[in-house]
mmCIF file of C-alpha atoms in Angstrom:
data_model
loop_
_atom_site.group_PDB
_atom_site.id
_atom_site.type_symbol
_atom_site.label_atom_id
_atom_site.label_comp_id
_atom_site.label_asym_id
_atom_site.label_seq_id
_atom_site.Cartn_x
_atom_site.Cartn_y
_atom_site.Cartn_z
ATOM 1 C CA MET A 1 -8.842 -4.898 -0.182
ATOM 2 C CA ASN A 2 -8.803 -1.377 1.276
ATOM 3 C CA ILE A 3 -6.769 1.244 -0.640
ATOM 4 C CA TYR A 4 -5.045 2.259 2.596
ATOM 5 C CA SER A 5 -3.836 -1.296 3.154
ATOM 6 C CA ILE A 6 -2.576 -1.691 -0.436
ATOM 7 C CA ILE A 7 -0.189 1.290 -0.447
ATOM 8 C CA LYS A 8 2.042 1.254 2.612
ATOM 9 C CA LYS A 9 4.579 4.058 2.067
ATOM 10 C CA PRO A 10 6.598 5.846 -0.606
ATOM 11 C CA HIS A 11 9.943 4.311 -1.505
ATOM 12 C CA VAL A 12 12.237 7.319 -1.838
ATOM 13 C CA THR A 13 15.833 6.633 -2.873
ATOM 14 C CA GLU A 14 18.312 8.359 -5.131
ATOM 15 C CA LYS A 15 17.358 6.047 -8.003
ATOM 16 C CA THR A 16 13.613 6.603 -7.600
ATOM 17 C CA SER A 17 13.974 10.361 -7.312
ATOM 18 C CA LEU A 18 15.942 10.458 -10.586
ATOM 19 C CA GLY A 19 13.278 8.269 -12.219
ATOM 20 C CA SER A 20 10.595 10.567 -10.915
ATOM 21 C CA ASP A 21 12.177 13.540 -12.649
ATOM 22 C CA ALA A 22 13.021 11.823 -15.933
ATOM 23 C CA THR A 23 10.100 9.476 -16.615
ATOM 24 C CA ASN A 24 7.308 10.713 -14.309
ATOM 25 C CA THR A 25 7.545 7.493 -12.274
ATOM 26 C CA VAL A 26 7.114 7.076 -8.519
ATOM 27 C CA ALA A 27 7.940 4.041 -6.382
ATOM 28 C CA VAL A 28 5.774 2.843 -3.504
ATOM 29 C CA VAL A 29 5.922 -0.077 -1.098
ATOM 30 C CA VAL A 30 2.735 -2.115 -1.476
ATOM 31 C CA ASP A 31 1.052 -5.113 0.103
ATOM 32 C CA ARG A 32 2.563 -8.413 -1.083
ATOM 33 C CA ASP A 33 -0.844 -9.765 -2.150
ATOM 34 C CA ALA A 34 -1.830 -6.709 -4.226
ATOM 35 C CA ASN A 35 -1.888 -7.018 -8.012
ATOM 36 C CA LYS A 36 -1.260 -4.334 -10.646
ATOM 37 C CA ILE A 37 -4.949 -3.535 -11.151
ATOM 38 C CA GLU A 38 -5.522 -2.992 -7.420
ATOM 39 C CA ILE A 39 -2.368 -0.856 -7.145
ATOM 40 C CA LYS A 40 -3.435 1.314 -10.094
ATOM 41 C CA LYS A 41 -6.916 1.866 -8.640
ATOM 42 C CA ALA A 42 -5.519 2.636 -5.176
ATOM 43 C CA VAL A 43 -3.037 5.237 -6.492
ATOM 44 C CA GLU A 44 -5.682 6.906 -8.664
ATOM 45 C CA ASP A 45 -8.230 7.057 -5.817
ATOM 46 C CA LEU A 46 -5.796 8.078 -3.081
ATOM 47 C CA PHE A 47 -3.728 10.715 -4.908
ATOM 48 C CA LYS A 48 -6.253 11.859 -7.573
ATOM 49 C CA VAL A 49 -3.882 11.256 -10.524
ATOM 50 C CA LYS A 50 -4.115 9.224 -13.742
ATOM 51 C CA VAL A 51 -1.847 6.161 -13.931
ATOM 52 C CA GLU A 52 -0.398 4.958 -17.226
ATOM 53 C CA THR A 53 1.445 1.753 -16.195
ATOM 54 C CA VAL A 54 2.360 -0.218 -13.086
ATOM 55 C CA ARG A 55 5.423 -2.445 -12.756
ATOM 56 C CA THR A 56 5.935 -4.588 -9.645
ATOM 57 C CA VAL A 57 8.998 -6.163 -8.050
ATOM 58 C CA ASN A 58 9.074 -8.776 -5.290
ATOM 59 C CA VAL A 59 12.062 -7.940 -3.080
ATOM 60 C CA ALA A 60 13.638 -10.718 -1.022
ATOM 61 C CA GLY A 61 14.438 -9.862 2.589
ATOM 62 C CA LYS A 62 18.097 -9.706 3.519
ATOM 63 C CA VAL A 63 19.791 -12.022 5.977
ATOM 64 C CA LYS A 64 21.098 -9.939 8.881
ATOM 65 C CA ARG A 65 23.344 -10.803 11.774
ATOM 66 C CA TYR A 66 22.454 -9.946 15.366
ATOM 67 C CA GLY A 67 25.538 -10.721 17.452
ATOM 68 C CA ARG A 68 26.204 -14.407 16.886
ATOM 69 C CA ASN A 69 22.662 -15.068 15.691
ATOM 70 C CA PHE A 70 21.339 -14.715 12.175
ATOM 71 C CA GLY A 71 17.923 -13.371 11.309
ATOM 72 C CA LYS A 72 16.029 -12.559 8.133
ATOM 73 C CA LYS A 73 14.174 -9.381 7.246
ATOM 74 C CA SER A 74 10.710 -9.751 5.744
ATOM 75 C CA ASN A 75 10.112 -10.034 2.008
ATOM 76 C CA TRP A 76 8.284 -7.042 0.508
ATOM 77 C CA LYS A 77 6.833 -5.766 -2.736
ATOM 78 C CA LYS A 78 7.630 -2.551 -4.588
ATOM 79 C CA ALA A 79 5.611 -0.940 -7.381
ATOM 80 C CA TYR A 80 6.883 1.532 -9.973
ATOM 81 C CA VAL A 81 3.893 3.644 -11.017
ATOM 82 C CA THR A 82 4.208 5.685 -14.223
ATOM 83 C CA LEU A 83 1.853 8.650 -14.367
ATOM 84 C CA GLN A 84 0.281 10.067 -17.508
ATOM 85 C CA LYS A 85 1.673 13.235 -19.083
ATOM 86 C CA GLY A 86 0.724 16.369 -17.191
ATOM 87 C CA GLN A 87 0.172 14.456 -13.935
ATOM 88 C CA SER A 88 2.527 14.814 -10.991
ATOM 89 C CA LEU A 89 2.827 13.287 -7.554
ATOM 90 C CA ASP A 90 5.205 14.796 -5.015
ATOM 91 C CA PHE A 91 5.416 13.062 -1.650
ATOM 92 C CA PHE A 92 7.427 15.872 -0.071
ATOM 93 C CA GLU A 93 6.039 19.169 -1.256
ATOM 94 C CA VAL A 94 7.988 22.196 -0.134
#
């Protein structure tokens, strides 16, 4: 699998930004078929940082209503990547 197809985008929320400050953890949306080893290698190669641990979560898509019809959003996978001490990853550098 290509590293650019494993990591899709950063998942920036209030909770993940607080976790980033406190525990040096970032959250990214990843391919549903990617495992922890592939995610770790992709983050290290793409962002040139050292990864300590990777935790993954399969997120179920929500049921949404479109007028009188119901639809379902796609399921997706999120990875919490903890970086080693002294490493940092900022998606939005100022």
